[in-house]
Coordinates of N, CA, C and O in Angstrom, one line a residue:
M135 N 19.2 84.6 78.2 CA 20.1 85.7 77.8 C 19.4 86.6 76.8 O 18.7 86.1 75.9
P136 N 19.5 87.9 76.9 CA 18.8 88.8 76.0 C 19.4 88.8 74.6 O 20.6 88.5 74.4
N137 N 18.6 89.2 73.6 CA 19.1 89.3 72.2 C 19.1 90.8 72.0 O 18.4 91.6 72.5
G138 N 20.0 91.2 71.1 CA 20.2 92.6 70.7 C 20.7 92.8 69.4 O 21.1 91.9 68.7
Q139 N 20.8 94.1 69.0 CA 21.4 94.4 67.7 C 21.9 95.9 67.8 O 21.5 96.6 68.7
L140 N 22.8 96.2 67.0 CA 23.3 97.6 67.0 C 22.3 98.5 66.4 O 21.8 98.3 65.3
E141 N 21.9 99.5 67.2 CA 20.8 100.5 66.7 C 21.5 101.6 65.9 O 21.0 102.0 64.9
H142 N 22.5 102.2 66.5 CA 23.2 103.3 65.8 C 24.6 103.5 66.3 O 24.9 103.0 67.4
A143 N 25.4 104.2 65.5 CA 26.7 104.7 65.9 C 26.7 106.2 65.6 O 26.1 106.6 64.6
N144 N 27.3 106.9 66.5 CA 27.4 108.4 66.3 C 28.8 108.7 66.1 O 29.7 108.5 66.9
I145 N 29.1 109.2 64.9 CA 30.5 109.6 64.5 C 30.6 111.1 64.2 O 29.7 111.7 63.7
S146 N 31.8 111.6 64.5 CA 32.1 113.0 64.2 C 32.7 113.2 62.8 O 33.7 112.5 62.5
V147 N 32.1 114.0 62.0 CA 32.5 114.3 60.7 C 32.5 115.8 60.5 O 31.8 116.5 61.1
T148 N 33.3 116.3 59.5 CA 33.4 117.7 59.3 C 32.2 118.2 58.5 O 31.9 119.4 58.5
D149 N 31.6 117.4 57.6 CA 30.5 117.8 56.8 C 29.5 116.7 56.7 O 29.5 115.8 55.9
P150 N 28.5 116.7 57.6 CA 27.5 115.7 57.7 C 26.7 115.5 56.4 O 26.3 114.4 56.0
E151 N 26.4 116.6 55.7 CA 25.6 116.5 54.5 C 26.4 115.7 53.4 O 25.9 114.9 52.7
R152 N 27.7 116.0 53.3 CA 28.6 115.3 52.3 C 28.6 113.8 52.7 O 28.5 112.9 51.8
S153 N 28.8 113.5 54.0 CA 28.9 112.1 54.4 C 27.5 111.4 54.2 O 27.5 110.2 53.8
A154 N 26.5 112.1 54.5 CA 25.1 111.5 54.3 C 24.9 111.2 52.8 O 24.3 110.1 52.5
A155 N 25.3 112.1 51.9 CA 25.1 111.9 50.5 C 25.8 110.6 50.1 O 25.2 109.8 49.3
L156 N 27.0 110.4 50.5 CA 27.7 109.2 50.2 C 27.0 107.9 50.6 O 26.7 107.0 49.9
L157 N 26.6 107.9 51.9 CA 25.9 106.7 52.5 C 24.6 106.5 51.8 O 24.2 105.3 51.6
I158 N 23.8 107.5 51.5 CA 22.5 107.4 50.9 C 22.7 106.8 49.5 O 22.0 105.9 49.1
D159 N 23.7 107.4 48.7 CA 24.0 106.9 47.4 C 24.5 105.4 47.4 O 24.1 104.6 46.5
M160 N 25.3 105.1 48.3 CA 26.0 103.8 48.3 C 25.0 102.7 48.9 O 25.1 101.5 48.4
L161 N 24.2 103.0 49.8 CA 23.5 102.0 50.6 C 21.9 102.1 50.4 O 21.2 101.2 50.9
G162 N 21.5 103.1 49.7 CA 20.0 103.2 49.5 C 19.3 103.6 50.8 O 18.1 103.5 50.9
W163 N 20.1 104.2 51.7 CA 19.5 104.7 53.0 C 18.8 106.0 52.7 O 18.8 106.6 51.7
K164 N 18.1 106.3 53.8 CA 17.3 107.6 53.8 C 17.8 108.5 54.9 O 18.3 108.0 55.9
E165 N 17.5 109.7 54.8 CA 17.8 110.6 55.9 C 16.6 110.4 56.9 O 15.4 110.6 56.6
R166 N 16.9 110.1 58.1 CA 15.9 109.9 59.2 C 15.6 111.1 60.0 O 14.5 111.3 60.5
W167 N 16.7 111.9 60.2 CA 16.5 113.1 61.1 C 17.7 114.0 60.9 O 18.8 113.6 60.5
R168 N 17.5 115.3 61.1 CA 18.6 116.3 61.2 C 18.2 117.4 62.1 O 17.0 117.7 62.3
G169 N 19.2 117.9 62.8 CA 18.9 119.1 63.7 C 20.0 119.3 64.6 O 21.1 118.7 64.6
P170 N 19.8 120.2 65.6 CA 20.8 120.5 66.6 C 21.0 119.4 67.5 O 20.1 118.7 67.8
S171 N 22.3 119.2 67.9 CA 22.6 118.1 68.8 C 22.4 118.6 70.2 O 22.2 119.8 70.5
M172 N 22.5 117.7 71.2 CA 22.3 118.1 72.6 C 23.4 119.0 73.1 O 23.2 119.8 74.0
K173 N 24.6 118.9 72.5 CA 25.7 119.7 73.0 C 26.5 120.3 71.8 O 27.3 119.7 71.2
Y174 N 26.2 121.6 71.5 CA 27.1 122.4 70.7 C 27.4 122.0 69.3 O 28.4 122.2 68.8
G175 N 26.4 121.4 68.6 CA 26.7 121.0 67.2 C 25.4 120.6 66.6 O 24.3 121.0 67.0
R176 N 25.5 119.9 65.5 CA 24.3 119.4 64.8 C 24.6 118.0 64.2 O 25.7 117.6 64.1
S177 N 23.5 117.3 63.9 CA 23.6 115.9 63.4 C 22.7 115.7 62.2 O 21.6 116.3 62.1
V178 N 23.1 114.8 61.4 CA 22.2 114.2 60.3 C 22.3 112.7 60.6 O 23.3 112.1 60.6
H179 N 21.1 112.1 60.7 CA 21.0 110.7 60.9 C 20.5 110.0 59.6 O 19.5 110.4 59.0
V180 N 21.3 109.0 59.1 CA 21.0 108.3 57.9 C 21.0 106.8 58.1 O 21.8 106.3 58.9
G181 N 20.0 106.1 57.5 CA 19.9 104.7 57.7 C 18.7 104.1 57.2 O 18.0 104.7 56.3
D182 N 18.3 103.0 57.7 CA 17.0 102.3 57.4 C 16.1 102.4 58.6 O 16.3 103.2 59.5
S183 N 15.0 101.7 58.6 CA 14.0 101.8 59.6 C 14.5 101.3 61.0 O 13.9 101.6 62.0
K184 N 15.6 100.5 61.0 CA 16.0 99.9 62.3 C 17.4 100.4 62.7 O 17.7 100.5 63.9
T185 N 18.3 100.7 61.8 CA 19.7 101.1 62.2 C 20.1 102.4 61.4 O 19.5 102.7 60.4
Y186 N 21.0 103.1 62.0 CA 21.5 104.3 61.3 C 22.8 104.7 61.8 O 23.3 104.3 62.8
L187 N 23.4 105.7 61.1 CA 24.6 106.4 61.5 C 24.2 107.8 61.8 O 23.6 108.5 61.0
A188 N 24.6 108.3 63.0 CA 24.4 109.7 63.3 C 25.7 110.4 63.0 O 26.8 110.1 63.5
L189 N 25.6 111.3 62.1 CA 26.8 112.1 61.5 C 26.8 113.4 62.3 O 26.0 114.3 61.9
Y190 N 27.6 113.6 63.2 CA 27.7 114.7 64.1 C 28.8 115.7 63.7 O 29.9 115.3 63.3
T191 N 28.5 117.0 63.8 CA 29.6 118.0 63.7 C 29.4 119.1 64.6 O 28.3 119.3 65.2
G192 N 30.5 119.8 64.9 CA 30.5 121.0 65.7 C 31.7 121.8 65.5 O 32.6 121.3 64.7
S193 N 31.9 122.9 66.0 CA 33.1 123.8 65.8 C 34.4 123.1 66.2 O 35.4 123.4 65.7
H194 N 34.3 122.1 67.1 CA 35.5 121.4 67.6 C 35.9 120.2 66.7 O 36.9 119.6 67.0
V195 N 35.1 119.8 65.7 CA 35.3 118.7 64.9 C 36.3 119.1 63.8 O 35.9 120.0 63.0
S196 N 37.4 118.4 63.7 CA 38.4 118.8 62.7 C 38.8 117.7 61.7 O 39.5 117.9 60.8
G197 N 38.3 116.5 61.9 CA 38.6 115.4 61.0 C 40.1 115.0 61.1 O 40.7 115.2 62.2
G198 N 40.6 114.3 60.1 CA 42.0 113.9 60.1 C 42.3 112.8 61.1 O 43.4 112.8 61.7
Y199 N 41.4 112.0 61.4 CA 41.5 111.0 62.4 C 42.6 109.9 62.1 O 42.9 109.7 60.9
E200 N 43.2 109.3 63.1 CA 44.2 108.3 62.9 C 43.4 106.9 63.0 O 42.6 106.7 63.8
K201 N 43.8 106.0 62.0 CA 43.2 104.7 62.0 C 43.4 104.0 63.4 O 44.5 104.1 63.9
G202 N 42.4 103.4 63.9 CA 42.6 102.7 65.2 C 42.5 103.5 66.4 O 42.7 103.0 67.5
N203 N 42.3 104.8 66.3 CA 42.3 105.7 67.4 C 41.0 106.5 67.5 O 40.9 107.6 67.1
P204 N 39.9 106.0 68.1 CA 39.8 104.6 68.7 C 39.2 103.6 67.8 O 39.1 102.5 68.2
L205 N 38.8 104.0 66.6 CA 38.0 103.2 65.7 C 38.8 102.6 64.6 O 39.6 103.3 64.0
N206 N 38.8 101.3 64.4 CA 39.5 100.7 63.3 C 38.7 100.9 62.0 O 39.3 101.4 61.0
H207 N 37.5 100.5 61.9 CA 36.7 100.8 60.8 C 35.2 100.5 61.1 O 34.9 99.9 62.1
I208 N 34.3 101.0 60.2 CA 32.9 100.7 60.2 C 32.6 99.8 59.0 O 33.0 100.2 57.9
A209 N 32.0 98.6 59.2 CA 31.7 97.7 58.1 C 30.3 97.9 57.7 O 29.4 97.9 58.5
L210 N 30.1 97.9 56.4 CA 28.7 98.0 55.8 C 28.5 96.9 54.8 O 29.4 96.6 54.0
V211 N 27.3 96.3 54.8 CA 27.0 95.2 53.9 C 26.2 95.7 52.7 O 25.2 96.5 52.9
V212 N 26.6 95.3 51.5 CA 25.9 95.7 50.3 C 25.6 94.5 49.5 O 26.2 93.4 49.6
D213 N 24.6 94.6 48.6 CA 24.2 93.4 47.7 C 25.0 93.5 46.4 O 25.0 92.5 45.6
D214 N 25.6 94.6 46.0 CA 26.3 94.8 44.8 C 27.6 95.5 45.1 O 27.7 96.8 45.1
L215 N 28.7 94.8 45.3 CA 30.0 95.4 45.7 C 30.5 96.3 44.6 O 31.1 97.3 44.9
D216 N 30.4 95.9 43.3 CA 31.0 96.7 42.2 C 30.3 98.0 42.1 O 30.9 99.1 41.9
A217 N 29.0 98.0 42.3 CA 28.2 99.3 42.2 C 28.5 100.1 43.4 O 28.7 101.4 43.2
A218 N 28.7 99.6 44.6 CA 29.1 100.3 45.8 C 30.5 101.0 45.6 O 30.7 102.1 45.9
E219 N 31.4 100.2 45.0 CA 32.7 100.8 44.7 C 32.7 101.9 43.8 O 33.4 102.9 43.9
K220 N 31.8 101.9 42.7 CA 31.7 103.0 41.8 C 31.2 104.2 42.5 O 31.6 105.3 42.2
V221 N 30.2 104.0 43.4 CA 29.7 105.2 44.2 C 30.8 105.9 45.0 O 30.9 107.1 45.0
V222 N 31.6 105.0 45.7 CA 32.7 105.6 46.4 C 33.6 106.4 45.5 O 34.0 107.5 45.9
A223 N 34.0 105.8 44.4 CA 34.9 106.5 43.5 C 34.2 107.8 42.9 O 34.9 108.8 42.8
D224 N 32.9 107.7 42.6 CA 32.2 108.9 42.1 C 32.2 110.0 43.1 O 32.0 111.2 42.7
H225 N 32.3 109.7 44.4 CA 32.3 110.7 45.4 C 33.8 111.2 45.7 O 34.0 112.0 46.6
G226 N 34.7 110.8 44.8 CA 36.1 111.3 44.9 C 37.0 110.6 45.9 O 38.0 111.1 46.3
L227 N 36.5 109.4 46.4 CA 37.3 108.6 47.4 C 37.9 107.4 46.7 O 37.5 107.0 45.6
T228 N 39.0 106.9 47.4 CA 39.8 105.8 46.7 C 39.6 104.5 47.4 O 40.1 104.3 48.6
P229 N 38.9 103.5 46.8 CA 38.8 102.2 47.3 C 40.2 101.5 47.4 O 41.0 101.7 46.5
F230 N 40.4 100.6 48.3 CA 41.7 99.9 48.4 C 41.4 98.6 49.2 O 40.3 98.4 49.6
G231 N 42.4 97.7 49.3 CA 42.3 96.5 50.1 C 41.3 95.6 49.7 O 40.6 94.9 50.5
H232 N 41.1 95.4 48.3 CA 40.2 94.5 47.8 C 40.6 93.1 48.2 O 41.7 92.7 48.1
D233 N 39.6 92.3 48.6 CA 39.9 90.9 49.0 C 38.6 90.1 48.8 O 37.5 90.6 48.8
D234 N 38.9 88.8 48.6 CA 37.8 87.8 48.4 C 38.1 86.6 49.2 O 39.0 85.8 48.9
Y235 N 37.5 86.5 50.4 CA 37.7 85.3 51.2 C 36.4 85.1 52.0 O 35.6 86.0 52.2
E236 N 36.2 83.9 52.5 CA 35.0 83.5 53.2 C 34.9 84.4 54.4 O 35.9 84.6 55.1
P237 N 33.7 85.0 54.6 CA 32.5 84.7 54.0 C 32.1 85.7 52.9 O 30.9 85.8 52.6
G238 N 33.0 86.6 52.4 CA 32.5 87.5 51.3 C 33.6 88.3 50.7 O 34.8 88.1 51.0
R239 N 33.2 89.1 49.7 CA 34.2 90.0 49.0 C 34.1 91.3 49.7 O 33.1 91.7 50.2
R240 N 35.2 92.1 49.6 CA 35.2 93.4 50.3 C 36.2 94.3 49.8 O 37.2 93.9 49.1
F241 N 36.1 95.6 50.1 CA 37.1 96.6 49.9 C 36.9 97.6 51.0 O 36.0 97.6 51.8
Y242 N 37.9 98.5 51.1 CA 37.9 99.5 52.1 C 38.1 100.9 51.5 O 38.5 101.0 50.3
F243 N 37.8 101.9 52.2 CA 38.1 103.3 51.8 C 38.1 104.2 53.1 O 37.5 103.9 54.1
F244 N 38.9 105.3 53.0 CA 38.9 106.3 54.0 C 38.0 107.4 53.4 O 38.1 107.8 52.3
D245 N 37.1 108.0 54.3 CA 36.3 109.1 53.9 C 37.1 110.4 54.0 O 38.3 110.3 54.3
W246 N 36.5 111.5 53.9 CA 37.2 112.8 53.9 C 37.8 113.1 55.2 O 38.8 113.9 55.3
D247 N 37.3 112.5 56.3 CA 37.8 112.8 57.7 C 38.8 111.7 58.1 O 39.2 111.7 59.3
R248 N 39.2 110.8 57.2 CA 40.1 109.6 57.5 C 39.4 108.6 58.4 O 40.1 107.8 59.0
I249 N 38.1 108.5 58.3 CA 37.4 107.4 59.0 C 37.4 106.2 57.9 O 37.1 106.4 56.8
E250 N 37.8 105.1 58.4 CA 37.9 103.9 57.5 C 36.6 103.1 57.5 O 36.0 102.9 58.5
F251 N 36.2 102.8 56.3 CA 35.0 102.0 56.1 C 35.4 100.7 55.4 O 36.2 100.7 54.4
E252 N 34.8 99.6 55.8 CA 34.8 98.3 55.0 C 33.5 98.1 54.4 O 32.4 98.3 55.0
V253 N 33.5 97.8 53.1 CA 32.3 97.5 52.4 C 32.4 96.0 51.9 O 33.3 95.6 51.3
V254 N 31.4 95.2 52.3 CA 31.4 93.8 52.1 C 30.1 93.3 51.5 O 29.1 93.9 51.7
S255 N 30.3 92.3 50.6 CA 29.1 91.7 50.0 C 29.2 90.2 50.2 O 30.3 89.6 50.0
Y256 N 28.1 89.6 50.6 CA 28.0 88.1 50.8 C 27.3 87.5 49.7 O 26.9 86.3 49.8
E257 N 26.9 88.2 48.6 CA 26.2 87.7 47.5 C 27.1 86.8 46.7 O 28.3 86.9 46.6

């Protein structure tokens, strides 16, 4: 059986620079690439050397997504949950759903486009 890992996810956001700044500040990621997309928009890719999020926008992207349609949330792992929560709040977003159960502690937040993120620490 082959082995694999998630290489990237491509999500539509209204302001890729704003979303990239949050992810870079919270996760210590770097900008990997930016430029025009293959179809009618542009993207900013942020992540580490192996995985990334492609933050796509175009004139048709309006945000205001509904939870679960089609995405429930994107989960991100951090080594310092309290510091990550401060970054989220410093970017003007509201953490919620704090919980502590095996295998880790976590909280959630909606970004400016109503995309839900889970931030979890196994430390």
